[in-house]
XYZ file of N, CA, C and O in Angstrom:
644
model
N 99.002 67.198 94.595
C 100.322 67.582 94.843
C 100.529 68.958 95.993
O 101.221 69.077 96.296
N 99.424 69.451 96.131
C 99.294 70.316 97.081
C 99.655 69.670 98.363
O 100.169 70.246 99.602
N 99.033 68.406 98.848
C 99.223 67.931 100.057
C 100.595 67.444 100.401
O 101.203 67.153 101.477
N 101.477 67.256 99.242
C 102.893 67.059 99.417
C 103.680 68.087 99.305
O 104.580 68.509 100.202
N 103.374 69.112 98.543
C 104.204 70.239 98.275
C 104.000 71.421 99.447
O 104.915 71.810 100.107
N 102.823 71.422 99.957
C 102.652 72.395 101.055
C 103.361 72.192 102.081
O 104.074 72.902 103.094
N 103.231 71.062 102.878
C 104.074 70.635 104.097
C 105.593 70.351 104.006
O 106.377 71.293 104.918
N 105.977 70.245 102.657
C 107.480 70.045 102.580
C 107.694 71.441 102.537
O 109.033 71.976 103.100
N 107.245 72.455 101.955
C 107.378 73.856 101.811
C 107.581 74.269 103.182
O 108.462 75.480 103.642
N 106.541 74.151 103.963
C 106.483 74.898 105.588
C 107.713 74.438 106.019
O 108.375 74.820 107.041
N 108.198 72.889 106.215
C 109.418 72.417 106.717
C 110.356 73.050 106.124
O 111.439 73.510 107.021
N 110.561 73.578 105.031
C 111.825 74.332 104.479
C 111.756 75.351 105.039
O 112.704 75.825 105.551
N 110.664 76.116 105.351
C 110.573 77.460 105.913
C 110.973 77.520 107.293
O 111.728 78.270 107.771
N 110.660 76.464 108.099
C 110.584 76.499 109.392
C 112.271 76.105 109.553
O 112.615 76.552 110.610
N 112.734 75.337 108.936
C 114.241 75.184 109.190
C 114.993 76.123 108.696
O 115.902 76.361 109.314
N 114.621 76.844 107.671
C 115.357 77.965 107.118
C 115.325 79.125 107.694
O 116.475 79.969 108.004
N 114.058 79.576 108.174
C 113.848 81.151 109.056
C 113.319 80.555 110.381
O 112.912 79.689 110.668
N 113.253 81.823 111.055
C 112.766 81.704 112.051
C 111.423 81.971 112.318
O 110.682 82.860 112.717
N 110.713 81.271 111.826
C 108.966 81.318 111.546
C 108.510 81.346 112.974
O 108.512 80.777 113.853
N 107.492 82.540 112.916
C 106.782 82.545 114.424
C 107.319 83.495 115.427
O 106.518 83.765 116.256
N 108.502 83.831 115.159
C 109.056 84.893 116.196
C 108.496 86.329 115.868
O 108.430 86.774 115.011
N 107.745 86.640 117.050
C 107.185 88.055 116.903
C 108.278 89.047 116.487
O 107.595 90.001 115.660
N 109.598 89.279 116.455
C 110.357 90.113 116.301
C 111.177 89.721 114.854
O 111.950 90.653 114.387
N 110.840 88.579 114.318
C 111.540 88.207 113.144
C 110.571 88.502 111.996
O 110.075 89.347 111.691
N 111.409 87.995 110.775
C 110.502 88.497 109.589
C 109.576 87.539 108.883
O 108.490 88.279 108.549
N 109.305 86.410 109.367
C 108.413 85.577 109.161
C 107.463 85.498 110.649
O 107.663 84.746 111.299
N 106.654 86.382 110.741
C 105.998 86.539 112.145
C 104.962 85.608 112.360
O 104.466 85.191 113.552
N 104.065 85.040 111.409
C 103.217 84.235 111.344
C 101.984 84.841 112.206
O 101.345 84.507 113.438
N 101.366 85.934 111.473
C 100.339 86.602 112.293
C 98.950 85.806 112.691
O 98.658 86.337 113.600
N 98.663 84.783 111.687
C 97.630 84.171 112.318
C 97.917 83.371 113.457
O 97.002 83.227 114.259
N 99.159 82.705 113.755
C 99.194 81.956 115.169
C 99.132 83.093 116.318
O 98.309 82.874 117.114
N 99.246 84.448 116.260
C 99.162 85.472 117.190
C 97.799 85.669 117.346
O 97.159 85.781 118.405
N 96.998 85.638 116.038
C 95.428 86.150 116.200
C 94.553 84.738 116.750
O 93.996 85.123 117.845
N 95.023 83.729 116.515
C 94.528 82.571 117.204
C 94.896 82.470 118.861
O 93.983 82.042 119.387
N 95.812 82.661 118.876
C 96.431 82.628 120.410
C 95.499 83.652 121.234
O 95.254 83.446 122.230
N 95.393 85.094 120.570
C 94.799 85.994 121.577
C 93.168 85.541 121.340
O 92.369 85.759 122.597
N 92.678 84.947 120.364
C 91.157 84.475 120.887
C 91.102 83.345 121.592
O 89.835 83.507 122.081
N 92.042 82.488 121.750
C 91.782 81.553 122.668
C 91.843 81.889 124.022
O 91.266 81.639 124.793
N 92.710 83.000 124.387
C 92.896 83.490 125.464
C 91.496 84.426 125.805
O 91.123 84.308 126.826
N 91.071 85.139 125.125
C 89.786 85.653 125.218
C 88.668 84.861 125.623
O 87.848 85.150 126.220
N 88.726 83.559 124.425
C 87.555 82.652 124.835
C 87.739 82.221 126.278
O 86.536 81.487 126.881
N 88.694 81.829 126.856
C 89.157 81.196 127.854
C 88.747 82.497 129.120
O 88.032 82.040 130.195
N 89.382 83.538 129.133
C 89.305 84.403 130.035
C 88.316 85.667 130.024
O 88.012 86.442 130.808
N 87.803 85.767 128.893
C 86.738 86.696 128.652
C 87.281 87.996 128.176
O 88.638 88.462 127.852
N 86.529 88.954 127.955
C 86.927 90.464 127.272
C 87.778 91.220 128.579
O 88.176 92.208 127.990
N 87.614 90.799 129.650
C 88.443 91.762 130.607
C 90.034 91.491 130.351
O 90.590 92.502 131.098
N 90.485 90.649 129.843
C 91.893 90.526 129.451
C 92.200 91.520 128.378
O 93.554 91.719 128.310
N 91.420 92.108 127.715
C 91.829 93.202 126.777
C 92.214 94.349 127.270
O 91.732 94.648 128.390
N 93.025 94.949 126.647
C 93.716 96.313 126.987
C 92.439 97.422 127.117
O 91.483 97.208 126.430
N 92.576 98.549 127.882
C 91.524 99.374 127.917
C 90.989 100.049 126.612
O 91.867 100.257 125.909
N 89.621 100.033 126.586
C 89.004 100.606 125.313
C 89.195 99.813 123.976
O 88.817 100.341 122.881
N 89.880 98.682 124.096
C 90.140 97.592 122.846
C 88.554 97.463 122.413
O 88.306 97.355 121.233
N 87.813 97.041 123.424
C 86.383 96.438 122.762
C 85.709 97.732 122.225
O 85.107 97.469 120.809
N 85.808 98.775 122.713
C 84.875 99.998 122.259
C 85.707 100.345 120.714
O 85.136 100.758 119.881
N 87.121 100.211 120.681
C 87.961 100.615 119.150
C 87.282 99.492 118.387
O 87.170 99.879 117.099
N 87.309 98.241 118.427
C 86.900 97.233 117.930
C 85.305 97.429 117.385
O 85.025 97.134 116.263
N 84.568 97.805 118.434
C 83.229 98.090 117.857
C 82.921 99.293 116.934
O 82.216 99.049 115.882
N 83.835 100.387 116.952
C 83.978 101.549 116.206
C 84.195 101.339 114.884
O 83.608 101.595 113.763
N 85.273 100.295 114.672
C 85.867 99.793 113.566
C 85.060 98.681 112.889
O 84.410 98.947 111.623
N 84.260 98.042 113.423
C 83.175 97.320 112.979
C 82.187 98.275 112.462
O 81.547 97.817 111.246
N 81.487 99.014 113.138
C 80.420 100.115 112.620
C 81.085 100.852 111.358
O 79.956 100.861 110.143
N 82.667 101.094 111.198
C 83.037 101.755 110.105
C 82.948 101.023 109.135
O 82.585 101.342 107.743
N 83.341 99.597 109.264
C 83.452 98.702 108.016
C 81.962 98.285 107.372
O 81.504 98.090 106.351
N 81.042 98.294 108.372
C 79.403 98.085 108.020
C 78.978 99.375 107.291
O 78.290 99.139 106.414
N 79.548 100.721 107.414
C 79.149 101.758 106.840
C 79.452 101.838 105.566
O 78.817 102.113 104.357
N 81.089 101.475 105.465
C 81.481 101.464 104.204
C 80.655 100.246 103.107
O 80.594 100.526 102.125
N 80.427 99.135 103.732
C 79.802 98.153 103.051
C 78.273 98.431 102.302
O 77.845 98.470 101.157
N 77.472 99.125 103.216
C 76.417 99.743 103.045
C 76.429 100.847 102.197
O 75.582 100.703 101.015
N 77.532 101.686 102.140
C 77.636 102.584 101.306
C 78.005 101.830 99.842
O 77.243 102.469 98.854
N 78.784 101.276 99.604
C 78.749 100.384 98.676
C 77.683 99.933 97.527
O 77.688 99.698 96.481
N 76.685 99.605 98.663
C 75.621 98.825 98.029
C 74.781 99.741 97.529
O 73.624 99.735 96.774
N 74.308 101.375 98.206
C 73.463 102.128 97.720
C 73.879 103.128 97.162
O 72.926 103.688 96.639
N 74.861 103.506 96.966
C 75.830 104.524 96.356
C 75.380 104.370 94.661
O 75.549 102.932 94.298
N 75.141 105.239 93.762
C 75.070 105.094 92.537
C 76.531 104.429 92.072
O 77.778 104.732 92.517
N 76.856 103.450 90.777
C 77.728 102.843 90.493
C 78.867 103.859 90.190
O 80.064 103.218 90.208
N 78.823 104.958 89.676
C 79.850 105.756 89.459
C 80.554 106.357 90.639
O 81.819 106.493 90.561
N 80.134 106.153 91.489
C 80.649 106.570 93.377
C 81.400 105.278 93.665
O 82.213 105.413 94.822
N 80.959 104.291 93.416
C 81.169 103.071 94.188
C 82.658 102.753 94.193
O 83.297 102.443 95.231
N 83.474 103.053 92.999
C 84.741 102.821 92.763
C 85.652 103.634 93.833
O 87.073 103.651 94.147
N 85.159 104.541 94.402
C 85.847 105.453 95.422
C 85.697 105.058 96.624
O 86.268 105.698 97.730
N 84.664 104.130 97.045
C 84.703 103.804 98.191
C 85.381 102.395 98.654
O 85.165 101.273 98.023
N 86.331 102.524 99.668
C 87.202 101.381 99.797
C 86.489 100.167 100.333
O 85.473 99.900 101.068
N 87.017 98.812 99.897
C 86.578 97.516 100.555
C 87.050 97.539 101.810
O 88.318 97.397 101.983
N 86.109 97.196 102.791
C 86.778 96.845 104.081
C 87.778 95.884 103.982
O 88.819 95.802 104.789
N 87.256 94.603 103.481
C 88.289 93.518 103.397
C 89.833 93.531 102.891
O 90.816 93.120 103.468
N 89.827 94.573 102.033
C 91.238 95.091 101.428
C 91.971 95.765 102.395
O 93.035 95.846 102.270
N 91.096 96.612 103.341
C 91.738 97.687 104.250
C 92.377 96.691 105.430
O 93.000 97.138 105.776
N 92.003 95.317 105.275
C 92.323 94.545 106.796
C 93.691 93.780 106.357
O 94.431 93.281 107.136
N 93.776 93.609 105.005
C 94.979 92.828 104.462
C 96.106 93.092 104.964
O 96.998 92.264 105.530
N 96.700 94.600 105.093
C 98.013 94.780 105.660
C 98.068 94.350 106.982
O 99.165 94.024 107.543
N 97.131 94.606 107.764
C 97.020 93.934 109.223
C 97.331 92.490 109.401
O 97.909 92.055 110.481
N 96.853 91.385 108.439
C 96.900 90.363 108.626
C 98.337 89.584 108.123
O 98.845 88.932 108.558
N 98.820 90.321 106.741
C 99.872 89.640 105.975
C 101.062 90.562 106.354
O 102.196 90.014 106.084
N 101.216 91.808 107.014
C 102.264 92.338 107.209
C 102.442 93.517 106.093
O 101.973 93.662 105.027
N 103.509 94.252 106.363
C 103.583 95.580 105.741
C 104.179 95.480 104.193
O 103.968 96.154 103.274
N 105.219 94.444 104.232
C 105.865 94.278 102.979
C 104.775 93.929 101.656
O 104.970 94.471 100.926
N 103.987 93.028 102.070
C 103.067 92.679 100.793
C 102.196 93.916 100.788
O 101.668 93.883 99.563
N 101.720 94.537 101.785
C 100.986 95.716 101.566
C 101.650 96.735 100.417
O 100.948 97.166 99.692
N 102.933 96.825 100.555
C 103.710 98.009 100.109
C 103.679 97.254 98.405
O 103.588 98.273 97.814
N 103.822 95.754 98.387
C 103.865 95.536 97.126
C 102.471 95.731 96.342
O 102.225 96.090 95.170
N 101.448 95.520 97.179
C 99.921 95.460 96.464
C 99.853 96.972 96.080
O 99.124 97.347 95.179
N 100.523 97.872 97.219
C 99.874 99.350 96.638
C 100.880 99.713 95.350
O 100.473 100.525 94.322
N 101.903 99.274 95.195
C 102.944 99.620 93.947
C 102.051 99.115 92.847
O 101.905 99.697 91.852
N 101.714 98.045 93.079
C 100.725 96.974 91.909
C 99.864 97.862 91.416
O 99.452 97.923 90.097
N 99.110 98.355 92.467
C 97.549 99.138 92.102
C 98.162 100.171 91.357
O 97.199 100.815 90.526
N 98.981 101.065 91.745
C 99.654 102.207 91.239
C 99.700 101.955 89.771
O 99.727 102.772 88.821
N 100.729 101.044 89.441
C 101.172 100.883 88.280
C 99.870 100.028 87.294
O 99.543 100.694 86.197
N 98.839 99.457 87.782
C 97.670 99.141 87.048
C 96.860 100.230 86.885
O 96.275 100.507 85.753
N 96.854 101.267 87.845
C 96.210 102.618 87.731
C 96.521 103.200 86.515
O 96.063 103.875 85.498
N 97.970 103.476 86.429
C 98.592 104.327 85.495
C 98.546 103.552 83.970
O 98.335 104.062 82.884
N 98.834 102.287 84.019
C 98.561 101.418 82.784
C 97.271 101.741 82.195
O 96.796 101.740 80.749
N 96.090 101.358 83.069
C 94.941 101.599 82.517
C 94.726 103.116 82.125
O 93.628 103.426 81.074
N 95.123 103.827 82.651
C 94.977 105.389 81.916
C 95.668 105.729 80.733
O 95.314 106.126 79.782
N 96.885 104.677 80.407
C 97.662 104.997 79.487
C 96.786 103.934 78.176
O 96.636 104.413 76.807
N 96.495 102.703 78.600
C 96.018 102.082 77.469
C 94.986 100.946 78.031
O 95.535 99.813 78.457
N 93.635 101.409 78.269
C 92.969 100.686 79.180
C 92.500 99.048 78.458
O 92.542 98.141 79.330
N 92.437 98.974 77.138
C 92.451 97.747 76.403
C 93.221 96.882 76.734
O 93.255 95.786 77.172
N 94.614 97.144 76.508
C 95.746 96.495 76.716
C 96.023 96.122 78.052
O 96.342 94.642 78.428
N 95.649 97.124 79.189
C 95.719 96.574 80.467
C 94.472 95.495 81.246
O 94.967 94.737 81.794
N 93.281 95.955 80.571
C 92.394 94.960 80.705
C 92.765 93.323 80.342
O 92.497 92.292 81.201
N 93.581 93.288 79.097
C 93.749 92.037 78.810
C 95.026 91.266 79.537
O 94.976 90.199 79.882
N 96.012 92.150 80.043
C 97.334 91.548 80.186
C 97.590 91.785 81.897
O 98.315 91.005 82.319
N 96.724 92.686 82.521
C 96.996 92.730 83.882
C 96.886 91.506 84.640
O 98.037 91.162 85.424
N 95.990 90.422 84.448
C 96.037 89.232 85.153
C 97.198 88.309 84.890
O 97.625 87.626 85.850
N 97.667 88.394 83.558
C 98.779 87.502 83.148
C 99.997 87.945 83.879
O 101.118 87.353 84.555
N 100.049 89.216 83.743
C 101.305 89.888 84.486
C 101.200 89.672 86.112
O 102.327 89.708 86.698
N 100.264 90.247 86.863
C 100.178 89.749 87.992
C 100.655 88.578 88.658
O 101.283 88.131 89.285
N 99.992 87.563 87.578
C 100.186 86.135 88.113
C 101.744 85.717 88.033
O 102.181 84.984 89.132
N 102.315 86.350 86.985
C 103.763 85.946 86.607
C 104.644 86.825 87.708
O 105.363 86.193 88.256
N 104.148 87.745 88.274
C 104.813 88.395 89.530
C 104.550 87.614 90.612
O 105.507 87.330 91.255
N 103.479 87.342 90.730
C 103.273 86.299 92.002
C 104.118 84.931 92.115
O 104.459 84.679 93.241
N 104.000 84.184 91.067
C 104.671 83.201 90.858
C 106.120 83.508 90.946
O 106.794 82.678 91.623
N 106.524 84.691 90.280
C 108.187 84.721 90.300
C 108.611 84.910 91.906
O 109.785 84.648 92.024
N 107.845 85.395 92.524
C 108.022 86.006 94.011
C 108.251 84.587 94.492
O 109.093 84.294 95.253
N 107.105 83.871 94.480
C 107.291 82.561 95.034
C 108.306 81.823 94.815
O 109.033 81.051 95.863
N 108.581 81.713 93.757
C 110.133 80.730 93.030
C 111.255 81.577 93.570
O 111.965 80.630 94.259
N 111.173 82.669 93.757
C 112.188 83.615 94.506
C 112.433 83.132 96.027
O 113.519 82.819 96.586
N 111.190 83.128 96.518
C 111.217 82.955 98.048
C 111.739 81.127 98.288
O 112.407 80.799 99.229
N 111.234 80.239 97.528
C 111.692 79.339 97.682
C 113.176 78.938 97.534
O 113.873 78.372 98.364
N 113.885 79.747 96.186
C 115.194 79.834 96.066
C 115.828 80.296 97.332
O 117.028 79.916 97.730
N 115.423 81.110 97.676
C 115.915 82.019 98.852
C 116.054 81.112 99.899
O 117.095 80.947 101.191
N 114.935 80.260 100.386
C 115.042 79.463 101.655
C 116.053 78.456 101.654
O 116.459 77.758 102.275
N 116.177 77.750 100.209
C 117.114 76.738 99.954
C 118.692 77.396 100.078
O 119.251 76.594 100.592
N 118.744 78.520 99.899
C 120.115 79.364 99.881
C 120.457 79.372 101.407
O 121.566 79.068 101.936
N 119.307 79.807 102.065
C 119.499 80.233 103.584
C 119.920 78.909 104.453
O 120.549 78.813 105.415
N 119.087 77.683 104.188
C 119.324 76.349 104.579
C 121.003 76.098 104.626
O 121.536 75.409 105.272
N 121.669 76.317 103.144
C 122.887 76.227 103.071
C 124.116 77.136 103.690
O 124.832 77.335 103.339
N 123.310 78.324 104.320
C 123.996 79.283 105.118
C 124.558 80.242 104.037
O 125.724 80.495 104.084
N 123.997 80.247 102.820
C 124.201 81.241 101.513
C 123.459 82.290 101.826
O 122.221 82.073 101.396
N 124.158 83.525 101.814
C 123.173 84.869 101.356
C 123.055 84.910 100.176
O 124.001 84.805 99.288
N 121.816 85.453 99.468
C 121.376 85.464 98.221
C 122.140 86.647 97.851
O 122.372 87.430 98.363
N 122.616 86.513 96.571
C 123.268 87.853 95.852
C 122.305 89.099 96.000
O 122.882 90.204 96.007
N 121.381 88.846 95.966
C 120.225 90.268 95.612
C 119.661 90.334 97.198
O 118.553 89.525 97.312
N 119.461 91.279 98.090
C 118.441 91.372 99.325
C 118.019 92.590 98.898
O 118.551 93.668 99.350
N 116.785 92.887 99.421
C 115.891 93.905 99.536
C 115.078 93.842 100.721
O 114.498 92.791 100.944
N 115.116 94.597 101.548
C 114.482 94.721 102.587
C 114.500 96.253 103.282
O 115.172 96.900 103.417
N 112.893 96.312 103.556
C 112.694 97.451 104.205
C 112.450 97.623 105.646
O 111.362 97.241 106.279
N 113.725 97.436 106.365
C 113.238 97.332 108.053
C 114.492 98.475 108.547
O 115.287 99.056 108.034
N 114.141 98.884 109.852
C 115.021 99.857 110.548
C 116.428 99.445 110.319
O 116.781 98.289 110.208
N 117.473 100.432 110.217
C 118.847 99.970 110.316
C 119.470 99.352 111.315
O 120.378 98.627 111.665
N 119.075 99.663 112.644
C 119.259 98.975 114.030
C 119.186 97.787 113.944
O 118.088 97.095 113.581
């Protein structure tokens, strides 16, 4: 099913939205990452902006320090050390998903404080339902966009200009 549905969904997105436009809503961040990696592979590190390599090395060292801290700290302190991979997600997928994840994490935090047993049982089901619901809405929204119909509900966190 995935071999059929995924390409069809991509073509639907591609026709309905401006996929890959760096200024558009669907920026395709991986395309930009692979493009830059190809340029570095061909032309070397000299094409990078000044200090980019040293900043990257510093961030890599910080991520390694966090990973080592998670391995050596006592269990009760580990929950306060952020996961380096989780810190990278907003840079790859964009701000809107990061905001959703932040709000969802806050809701789970409050839910666990109020009723830990209920939260432990129901959080995965609620999260799965919200993710599926968002996917169904994006699919429906793209069908409406193909028909040149603006959805009746629109929420966007972008500058007014």
